[in-house]
Amino acid sequence: MTDATVEIVVDRLGAGGDGIAEHDRQRLFVPNALPGERLLVRLGPARGEGRSATVVRRLSDAETRIEAACRHFGRCGGCVLQHLLRPAYADWKRTLIVEALARRGIADAPVTETLVVPPGNRRRAVFSAVGRQGGAVLGFAEAQSHAIVDIAECPVIAPPLFRLTAPLRATFSTMLGPGQRGQAIATMTMSGIDLVLEIDRSLDLAARERLAAFAGETDLARLSWRRPGGSAETLAARRTVHVGFDGVPAVFPPGAFVQASLAGEAALIAEVLAGVGAAKTILDLYAGIGTFSLPMARKAKVTAMEGDPEAVKALAASSRGAITVERRDLARDAPDEKLLSGFDAVVFDPPRSGARTVAENLARSSVATAVAVSCNPQTFARDARTLIDGGFRLERIRPIDQFLWSSHVELVALFRRETP
Ligand SMILES: C[S@@+](CC[C@H](N)C(=O)[O-])C[C@H]1O[C@@H](n2cnc3c(N)ncnc32)[C@H](O)[C@@H]1O
């Protein structure tokens, strides 16, 4: 009974951006639907705690509905909420955090308004490509699918990244056989675009020459290639590649992690600096290539820990001995409470899985200030619960939306010990 149609009214937005409605004691997840809208929907397969449904006809529009900004909206998996008016959209992102905390018993959390980064600001994009007869398709994956939307526009990414898509598509067309897949990780740096091609094939001399010519024609700062899971080999190093964190220059290894937008990064750095305040000794965990370590080191003695060897090497080079940089697997070998207690403040910015052990050890430590940066409200809320149970007070959370129109949100949270 997957093609039955029913009339529903959407209650609210879910964490993935779908409209949620109750029907026949079942929860329905409806893409491109807003709270208050009356819809005729076709019931689809089971999904999570309910089932999916697709809109057959919208019988009424929400007052908050607006025209989507992109022709690919609805198909492209990158965006889920282009059709919602900005204040309601910003509030939804904030609510994602408030609700995740509430589920952990943290009520009335001091969550400020969301800072929303404007369109055209993404400085880093991961394009997917697949070979076809007659040329490659290049863009982003469709929602819940491996199919790729061949993008003709993208209002999210910065214009220089979009300008790269046509030559990149042409290049992939020469490299990918039908059905063969590849990726391109493009980052705007202070030196120009750093591009890493991920293709599971060897490169003969002709391919290398073609790629070096492509790097020149598109004025890339650097072009590298790697097999999936392999390390990058630089094919064209046309300029030394640098980024800057709050004005402090940093070495940028091929395809390294940086925050998704410059505006988001600036806001994150400002929040972290305000959070650590006048701390004289700071431990920066999951430090990457130094987004927070390098600006913090202007005023404090910083120790940075990070798992990725290339990032560790880059941060050590950027800091020129001013920062103690340690390679460490923080999931398996988190600093214990004794080590943590030697610092005035600890900053941690883990991957989506969060920082469970770091939070547990912080809870047992005597650290006065902890600043959490997170891109996942669920794991953040788990770790916040641990810190609060360990005697920290949650002073402030700043939501920063640098993943425009997606269901992701970034945040910075400040915790202080009740009685240091
Ligand atoms: C969200 S990024 C943050 C990086 C940096 N703070 C920034 O803002 O650019 C998370 C970082 O954690 C590192 N990482 C992931 N898992 C790790 C682990 N088990 N141990 C240490 N570092 C890890 C990644 O290499 C990455 O640099």
Short mmCIF file of C-alpha atoms and ligand atoms in Angstrom, two decimals:
data_model
loop_
_atom_site.label_atom_id
_atom_site.label_comp_id
_atom_site.label_asym_id
_atom_site.label_seq_id
_atom_site.Cartn_x
_atom_site.Cartn_y
_atom_site.Cartn_z
CA MET A 1 0.00 0.00 0.00
CA THR A 2 2.73 2.38 -0.96
CA ASP A 3 0.74 4.41 -3.51
CA ALA A 4 -2.18 5.44 -1.30
CA THR A 5 -2.79 9.20 -1.04
CA VAL A 6 -4.00 10.91 2.11
CA GLU A 7 -4.66 14.46 3.27
CA ILE A 8 -2.52 15.69 6.16
CA VAL A 9 -1.54 18.87 8.00
CA VAL A 10 2.16 19.31 8.78
CA ASP A 11 2.87 19.73 12.52
CA ARG A 12 6.50 20.69 12.63
CA LEU A 13 9.91 20.36 11.02
CA GLY A 14 12.01 17.33 11.87
CA ALA A 15 15.76 17.30 12.49
CA GLY A 16 16.41 16.35 8.85
CA GLY A 17 14.33 19.28 7.51
CA ASP A 18 11.29 17.23 6.49
CA GLY A 19 7.79 18.29 7.47
CA ILE A 20 6.36 15.91 10.07
CA ALA A 21 2.71 14.96 10.31
CA GLU A 22 0.84 12.32 12.26
CA HIS A 23 -1.52 10.15 10.23
CA ASP A 24 -3.35 7.06 11.36
CA ARG A 25 -1.09 6.92 14.45
CA GLN A 26 1.94 6.92 12.21
CA ARG A 27 4.58 9.61 11.83
CA LEU A 28 5.03 10.80 8.25
CA PHE A 29 8.21 12.46 6.97
CA VAL A 30 7.42 14.76 4.05
CA PRO A 31 10.22 16.55 2.15
CA ASN A 32 9.59 20.15 1.03
CA ALA A 33 6.69 20.64 3.46
CA LEU A 34 6.33 23.32 6.13
CA PRO A 35 4.44 23.48 9.43
CA GLY A 36 0.78 24.42 8.96
CA GLU A 37 0.57 23.28 5.35
CA ARG A 38 -2.34 21.10 4.26
CA LEU A 39 -1.13 18.54 1.77
CA LEU A 40 -2.25 15.65 -0.32
CA VAL A 41 0.60 13.15 0.03
CA ARG A 42 1.42 9.74 -1.34
CA LEU A 43 2.53 7.30 1.37
CA GLY A 44 5.93 5.78 0.80
CA PRO A 45 8.04 3.09 2.44
CA ALA A 46 8.82 2.77 6.16
CA ARG A 47 11.41 5.23 7.39
CA GLY A 48 12.88 5.45 10.91
CA GLU A 49 10.04 5.62 13.41
CA GLY A 50 7.42 6.17 10.71
CA ARG A 51 7.21 6.28 6.94
CA SER A 52 8.08 8.65 4.17
CA ALA A 53 5.49 10.48 2.09
CA THR A 54 5.74 12.71 -0.98
CA VAL A 55 3.64 15.73 -1.82
CA VAL A 56 1.08 15.14 -4.57
CA ARG A 57 -0.56 18.55 -4.15
CA ARG A 58 -0.15 21.42 -1.73
CA LEU A 59 -3.63 22.46 -0.62
CA SER A 60 -2.41 25.46 1.39
CA ASP A 61 0.92 27.29 1.71
CA ALA A 62 2.57 28.20 5.00
CA GLU A 63 3.06 31.95 5.52
CA THR A 64 6.74 31.19 5.93
CA ARG A 65 7.05 29.55 2.48
CA ILE A 66 9.32 31.27 -0.04
CA GLU A 67 10.62 30.45 -3.51
CA ALA A 68 13.65 28.13 -3.41
CA ALA A 69 16.90 29.81 -4.50
CA CYS A 70 18.13 27.02 -6.78
CA ARG A 71 16.70 25.08 -9.72
CA HIS A 72 18.08 21.84 -8.27
CA PHE A 73 16.30 22.20 -4.94
CA GLY A 74 14.25 19.10 -4.16
CA ARG A 75 16.59 16.79 -6.07
CA CYS A 76 20.05 17.79 -4.92
CA GLY A 77 20.82 16.31 -1.49
CA GLY A 78 22.85 19.34 -0.40
CA CYS A 79 19.91 21.53 0.64
CA VAL A 80 16.71 20.63 2.50
CA LEU A 81 15.27 23.99 3.50
CA GLN A 82 15.54 26.67 0.82
CA HIS A 83 11.79 27.21 0.92
CA LEU A 84 11.58 28.62 4.46
CA LEU A 85 11.65 32.33 5.31
CA ARG A 86 14.94 33.38 6.92
CA PRO A 87 13.82 34.13 10.55
CA ALA A 88 11.90 30.85 10.78
CA TYR A 89 14.83 29.04 9.19
CA ALA A 90 17.33 30.53 11.69
CA ASP A 91 14.99 29.64 14.53
CA TRP A 92 14.73 26.03 13.31
CA LYS A 93 18.51 25.67 13.42
CA ARG A 94 18.50 27.01 16.99
CA THR A 95 15.69 24.62 17.89
CA LEU A 96 17.77 21.65 16.70
CA ILE A 97 20.23 22.45 19.49
CA VAL A 98 17.60 23.29 22.12
CA GLU A 99 15.75 20.01 21.48
CA ALA A 100 18.90 17.88 21.48
CA LEU A 101 19.80 19.37 24.89
CA ALA A 102 16.25 18.90 26.20
CA ARG A 103 16.44 15.20 25.29
CA ARG A 104 19.43 15.00 27.66
CA GLY A 105 17.52 16.77 30.42
CA ILE A 106 19.19 20.17 29.84
CA ALA A 107 16.29 22.63 29.90
CA ASP A 108 16.36 26.41 29.35
CA ALA A 109 19.81 26.24 27.79
CA PRO A 110 21.26 29.72 27.12
CA VAL A 111 21.23 29.41 23.31
CA THR A 112 21.61 32.74 21.48
CA GLU A 113 20.12 33.52 18.08
CA THR A 114 21.64 31.75 15.08
CA LEU A 115 24.24 33.53 13.04
CA VAL A 116 23.37 32.59 9.45
CA VAL A 117 26.17 32.80 6.89
CA PRO A 118 24.93 34.36 3.61
CA PRO A 119 24.67 32.41 0.31
CA GLY A 120 27.75 32.12 -1.89
CA ASN A 121 30.05 31.73 1.11
CA ARG A 122 31.10 28.09 1.11
CA ARG A 123 34.85 28.09 0.52
CA ARG A 124 35.19 24.32 0.41
CA ALA A 125 33.22 21.88 -1.73
CA VAL A 126 33.41 18.16 -2.38
CA PHE A 127 32.13 17.51 -5.90
CA SER A 128 31.16 14.01 -7.00
CA ALA A 129 31.52 12.85 -10.59
CA VAL A 130 30.48 9.78 -12.54
CA GLY A 131 31.53 8.81 -16.06
CA ARG A 132 28.82 8.49 -18.74
CA GLN A 133 28.83 7.84 -22.48
CA GLY A 134 29.53 11.26 -23.93
CA GLY A 135 30.91 12.96 -20.81
CA ALA A 136 30.96 12.98 -17.03
CA VAL A 137 28.23 14.24 -14.71
CA LEU A 138 29.50 16.46 -11.89
CA GLY A 139 27.77 17.86 -8.84
CA PHE A 140 26.31 16.64 -5.57
CA ALA A 141 24.52 13.43 -4.61
CA GLU A 142 20.73 13.32 -4.71
CA ALA A 143 18.98 12.96 -1.36
CA GLN A 144 18.96 9.30 -0.16
CA SER A 145 20.63 8.17 -3.39
CA HIS A 146 23.98 7.64 -5.08
CA ALA A 147 22.76 9.40 -8.24
CA ILE A 148 24.55 12.66 -8.94
CA VAL A 149 22.81 15.92 -9.83
CA ASP A 150 24.73 17.54 -12.69
CA ILE A 151 24.75 21.05 -11.26
CA ALA A 152 24.08 24.04 -13.50
CA GLU A 153 24.11 26.41 -10.52
CA CYS A 154 24.76 26.32 -6.78
CA PRO A 155 23.92 29.40 -4.71
CA VAL A 156 25.65 27.93 -1.65
CA ILE A 157 29.25 27.71 -2.83
CA ALA A 158 31.47 30.72 -3.49
CA PRO A 159 31.50 31.80 -7.19
CA PRO A 160 35.16 30.79 -7.83
CA LEU A 161 34.28 27.23 -6.80
CA PHE A 162 31.28 27.18 -9.10
CA ARG A 163 33.38 28.53 -11.99
CA LEU A 164 35.59 25.48 -11.58
CA THR A 165 32.73 23.03 -12.22
CA ALA A 166 32.66 23.24 -16.05
CA PRO A 167 36.41 22.64 -16.58
CA LEU A 168 36.35 20.02 -13.86
CA ARG A 169 33.49 18.18 -15.56
CA ALA A 170 35.43 18.26 -18.83
CA THR A 171 38.52 16.89 -17.08
CA PHE A 172 36.59 14.08 -15.39
CA SER A 173 35.11 13.25 -18.82
CA THR A 174 38.61 12.40 -20.03
CA MET A 175 39.41 10.33 -16.93
CA LEU A 176 36.31 8.34 -15.97
CA GLY A 177 34.92 5.44 -17.97
CA PRO A 178 31.14 4.83 -17.95
CA GLY A 179 29.96 4.20 -14.37
CA GLN A 180 33.37 5.02 -12.89
CA ARG A 181 33.25 7.50 -10.01
CA GLY A 182 35.53 10.24 -8.78
CA GLN A 183 35.56 13.16 -6.37
CA ALA A 184 37.13 16.58 -6.27
CA ILE A 185 37.83 18.38 -3.00
CA ALA A 186 38.16 22.09 -3.75
CA THR A 187 39.19 24.65 -1.15
CA MET A 188 39.65 28.37 -1.63
CA THR A 189 42.85 29.46 0.09
CA MET A 190 44.77 32.74 0.24
CA SER A 191 46.89 31.43 -2.64
CA GLY A 192 44.00 30.35 -4.89
CA ILE A 193 42.12 27.06 -5.15
CA ASP A 194 43.64 23.88 -3.77
CA LEU A 195 42.17 20.89 -5.61
CA VAL A 196 42.47 17.21 -4.78
CA LEU A 197 41.13 14.69 -7.31
CA GLU A 198 40.16 11.33 -5.89
CA ILE A 199 40.09 8.73 -8.65
CA ASP A 200 40.64 5.00 -8.37
CA ARG A 201 42.93 4.56 -11.38
CA SER A 202 46.59 4.97 -12.13
CA LEU A 203 47.76 8.04 -14.01
CA ASP A 204 50.00 7.56 -17.02
CA LEU A 205 52.26 10.29 -18.32
CA ALA A 206 49.63 11.62 -20.75
CA ALA A 207 47.04 11.90 -17.94
CA ARG A 208 49.53 13.68 -15.70
CA GLU A 209 50.36 16.14 -18.47
CA ARG A 210 46.68 16.76 -19.14
CA LEU A 211 46.05 17.43 -15.46
CA ALA A 212 49.03 19.75 -15.15
CA ALA A 213 47.68 21.70 -18.14
CA PHE A 214 44.24 21.82 -16.50
CA ALA A 215 45.83 23.26 -13.33
CA GLY A 216 47.42 26.02 -15.42
CA GLU A 217 44.27 26.79 -17.45
CA THR A 218 42.15 27.10 -14.29
CA ASP A 219 44.91 28.88 -12.35
CA LEU A 220 44.82 26.41 -9.44
CA ALA A 221 47.24 27.04 -6.59
CA ARG A 222 47.87 23.31 -6.39
CA LEU A 223 46.49 20.13 -7.92
CA SER A 224 46.89 16.74 -6.24
CA TRP A 225 45.56 13.27 -6.88
CA ARG A 226 44.89 10.32 -4.60
CA ARG A 227 43.18 6.97 -4.69
CA PRO A 228 40.26 6.64 -2.24
CA GLY A 229 41.76 6.26 1.23
CA GLY A 230 45.29 6.89 -0.11
CA SER A 231 47.60 9.81 0.45
CA ALA A 232 47.73 12.74 -1.94
CA GLU A 233 50.40 13.11 -4.61
CA THR A 234 50.90 16.64 -5.84
CA LEU A 235 50.75 16.91 -9.65
CA ALA A 236 51.07 20.67 -9.99
CA ALA A 237 52.36 22.95 -7.22
CA ARG A 238 51.92 26.37 -8.79
CA ARG A 239 52.03 28.44 -5.60
CA THR A 240 52.79 27.83 -1.90
CA VAL A 241 49.40 27.23 -0.33
CA HIS A 242 48.39 29.20 2.76
CA VAL A 243 45.25 30.02 4.65
CA GLY A 244 44.89 32.62 7.40
CA PHE A 245 43.18 32.20 10.77
CA ASP A 246 42.18 35.60 12.16
CA GLY A 247 45.12 37.04 10.24
CA VAL A 248 47.62 34.39 11.33
CA PRO A 249 49.04 32.56 8.30
CA ALA A 250 48.87 28.76 8.25
CA VAL A 251 50.34 26.06 6.03
CA PHE A 252 47.59 24.21 4.13
CA PRO A 253 48.25 20.54 3.18
CA PRO A 254 46.33 19.15 0.13
CA GLY A 255 42.61 18.79 0.91
CA ALA A 256 43.06 19.62 4.62
CA PHE A 257 40.08 20.34 6.85
CA VAL A 258 39.10 23.98 7.25
CA GLN A 259 35.77 25.41 8.38
CA ALA A 260 33.19 25.50 5.59
CA SER A 261 33.04 29.29 5.17
CA LEU A 262 35.25 32.25 6.02
CA ALA A 263 32.37 34.08 7.70
CA GLY A 264 31.55 30.99 9.80
CA GLU A 265 35.20 30.50 10.66
CA ALA A 266 35.57 34.13 11.77
CA ALA A 267 32.51 33.80 14.02
CA LEU A 268 33.77 30.51 15.48
CA ILE A 269 37.21 31.97 16.21
CA ALA A 270 35.68 35.07 17.84
CA GLU A 271 33.49 32.89 20.09
CA VAL A 272 36.36 30.60 21.05
CA LEU A 273 38.66 33.55 21.84
CA ALA A 274 35.94 35.16 23.96
CA GLY A 275 35.37 31.82 25.70
CA VAL A 276 38.99 31.22 26.69
CA GLY A 277 39.28 34.88 27.74
CA ALA A 278 42.51 35.58 29.61
CA ALA A 279 43.47 31.91 30.12
CA LYS A 280 47.24 31.66 30.09
CA THR A 281 47.53 27.95 29.28
CA ILE A 282 45.17 26.37 26.76
CA LEU A 283 44.80 22.84 25.43
CA ASP A 284 43.26 22.70 21.94
CA LEU A 285 41.92 19.20 21.17
CA TYR A 286 41.09 18.11 17.60
CA ALA A 287 43.16 21.11 16.56
CA GLY A 288 43.30 20.43 12.80
CA ILE A 289 45.74 22.79 11.11
CA GLY A 290 45.29 25.41 13.82
CA THR A 291 42.03 27.31 13.25
CA PHE A 292 41.87 28.08 16.98
CA SER A 293 45.40 27.21 18.17
CA LEU A 294 47.12 29.82 16.03
CA PRO A 295 44.94 32.82 17.01
CA MET A 296 44.94 31.69 20.68
CA ALA A 297 48.73 31.40 20.69
CA ARG A 298 49.02 35.19 20.26
CA LYS A 299 48.08 35.58 23.94
CA ALA A 300 48.45 32.20 25.62
CA LYS A 301 50.68 29.17 25.81
CA VAL A 302 48.88 26.62 23.63
CA THR A 303 49.23 22.84 23.41
CA ALA A 304 47.48 21.32 20.37
CA MET A 305 46.48 17.67 19.92
CA GLU A 306 45.31 16.24 16.63
CA GLY A 307 45.16 12.79 15.03
CA ASP A 308 45.88 13.51 11.38
CA PRO A 309 49.65 13.37 10.71
CA GLU A 310 49.54 15.88 7.84
CA ALA A 311 47.62 18.39 9.95
CA VAL A 312 50.05 17.91 12.83
CA LYS A 313 53.01 18.54 10.53
CA ALA A 314 51.36 21.62 9.05
CA LEU A 315 50.46 23.11 12.43
CA ALA A 316 53.95 22.50 13.77
CA ALA A 317 55.37 24.30 10.72
CA SER A 318 52.89 27.22 10.96
CA SER A 319 53.50 27.78 14.66
CA ARG A 320 57.31 27.79 14.32
CA GLY A 321 57.75 26.28 17.76
CA ALA A 322 55.33 28.64 19.53
CA ILE A 323 52.74 25.87 20.00
CA THR A 324 53.39 22.40 21.44
CA VAL A 325 51.86 20.11 18.82
CA GLU A 326 51.18 16.45 19.58
CA ARG A 327 49.81 13.75 17.35
CA ARG A 328 47.31 11.78 19.39
CA ASP A 329 44.28 9.58 18.79
CA LEU A 330 41.82 11.32 21.07
CA ALA A 331 39.20 8.58 20.84
CA ARG A 332 41.56 5.89 22.16
CA ASP A 333 44.03 7.94 24.12
CA ALA A 334 42.28 11.05 25.44
CA PRO A 335 44.29 13.13 27.92
CA ASP A 336 43.40 12.06 31.46
CA GLU A 337 42.06 14.39 34.16
CA LYS A 338 45.54 14.98 35.59
CA LEU A 339 46.91 16.18 32.26
CA LEU A 340 43.78 18.26 31.58
CA SER A 341 43.93 19.88 35.03
CA GLY A 342 47.26 21.46 34.12
CA PHE A 343 45.48 23.90 31.76
CA ASP A 344 43.40 27.00 32.48
CA ALA A 345 41.11 26.27 29.52
CA VAL A 346 40.42 23.39 27.15
CA VAL A 347 38.94 23.80 23.66
CA PHE A 348 37.60 20.75 21.84
CA ASP A 349 36.21 20.53 18.31
CA PRO A 350 35.64 16.86 17.54
CA PRO A 351 34.22 15.16 14.43
CA ARG A 352 30.48 14.35 14.31
CA SER A 353 30.89 11.42 16.71
CA GLY A 354 31.72 13.88 19.48
CA ALA A 355 34.26 13.75 22.30
CA ARG A 356 32.85 11.22 24.76
CA THR A 357 36.07 10.32 26.59
CA VAL A 358 37.42 13.87 26.52
CA ALA A 359 34.18 15.04 28.16
CA GLU A 360 34.33 12.26 30.77
CA ASN A 361 37.89 13.16 31.67
CA LEU A 362 37.11 16.89 31.71
CA ALA A 363 34.23 16.17 34.10
CA ARG A 364 36.72 14.61 36.55
CA SER A 365 39.34 17.36 36.05
CA SER A 366 39.72 20.73 37.76
CA VAL A 367 39.80 22.70 34.48
CA ALA A 368 37.97 26.02 34.99
CA THR A 369 36.85 26.68 31.39
CA ALA A 370 35.89 24.33 28.59
CA VAL A 371 34.90 25.55 25.13
CA ALA A 372 33.15 23.05 22.89
CA VAL A 373 32.82 23.50 19.14
CA SER A 374 30.48 21.02 17.52
CA CYS A 375 28.83 20.24 14.20
CA ASN A 376 26.44 17.69 15.72
CA PRO A 377 23.87 18.77 18.34
CA GLN A 378 23.18 15.12 19.33
CA THR A 379 26.71 14.21 20.36
CA PHE A 380 27.26 17.72 21.73
CA ALA A 381 24.23 17.30 24.02
CA ARG A 382 25.59 13.94 25.25
CA ASP A 383 28.98 15.51 26.04
CA ALA A 384 27.36 18.62 27.58
CA ARG A 385 25.39 16.35 29.95
CA THR A 386 28.66 14.74 31.04
CA LEU A 387 30.29 18.12 31.69
CA ILE A 388 27.30 19.47 33.61
CA ASP A 389 27.15 16.31 35.74
CA GLY A 390 30.85 16.87 36.44
CA GLY A 391 30.23 20.33 37.89
CA PHE A 392 30.41 22.64 34.85
CA ARG A 393 27.80 25.34 34.24
CA LEU A 394 26.69 25.85 30.63
CA GLU A 395 27.08 29.60 30.20
CA ARG A 396 26.31 30.24 26.57
CA ILE A 397 25.77 28.53 23.23
CA ARG A 398 26.15 30.33 19.93
CA PRO A 399 24.63 28.54 16.90
CA ILE A 400 26.52 29.32 13.70
CA ASP A 401 24.88 28.22 10.47
CA GLN A 402 27.63 27.82 7.94
CA PHE A 403 25.93 24.85 6.27
CA LEU A 404 23.29 27.02 4.67
CA TRP A 405 19.94 25.36 3.82
CA SER A 406 21.15 21.95 5.05
CA SER A 407 20.05 20.23 8.26
CA HIS A 408 23.50 20.75 9.81
CA VAL A 409 24.39 23.39 12.34
CA GLU A 410 27.65 24.36 14.02
CA LEU A 411 27.86 25.71 17.56
CA VAL A 412 30.27 27.05 20.15
CA ALA A 413 29.46 26.40 23.82
CA LEU A 414 31.12 27.86 26.87
CA PHE A 415 31.28 25.84 30.11
CA ARG A 416 32.68 27.10 33.40
CA ARG A 417 33.23 25.21 36.62
CA GLU A 418 30.78 26.20 39.33
CA THR A 419 33.58 26.08 41.93
CA PRO A 420 36.95 25.94 40.23
C1 LIG B 1 35.81 19.30 13.04
S1 LIG B 1 37.52 19.12 12.67
C2 LIG B 1 38.14 20.50 13.57
C3 LIG B 1 39.53 20.92 13.23
C4 LIG B 1 39.93 22.31 13.74
N1 LIG B 1 39.58 22.51 15.13
C5 LIG B 1 39.35 23.39 12.88
O1 LIG B 1 38.46 24.10 13.34
O2 LIG B 1 39.78 23.54 11.73
C6 LIG B 1 37.91 17.73 13.63
C7 LIG B 1 39.37 17.38 13.68
O3 LIG B 1 39.50 16.21 14.50
C8 LIG B 1 40.49 15.38 13.95
N2 LIG B 1 40.20 14.03 14.46
C9 LIG B 1 39.20 13.19 14.10
N3 LIG B 1 39.23 12.07 14.83
C10 LIG B 1 40.28 12.20 15.68
C11 LIG B 1 40.84 11.37 16.70
N4 LIG B 1 40.31 10.17 16.98
N5 LIG B 1 41.91 11.83 17.37
C12 LIG B 1 42.43 13.03 17.10
N6 LIG B 1 41.96 13.86 16.17
C13 LIG B 1 40.90 13.45 15.46
C14 LIG B 1 40.34 15.55 12.45
O4 LIG B 1 41.54 15.19 11.78
C15 LIG B 1 40.01 17.04 12.35
O5 LIG B 1 41.19 17.80 12.22
#
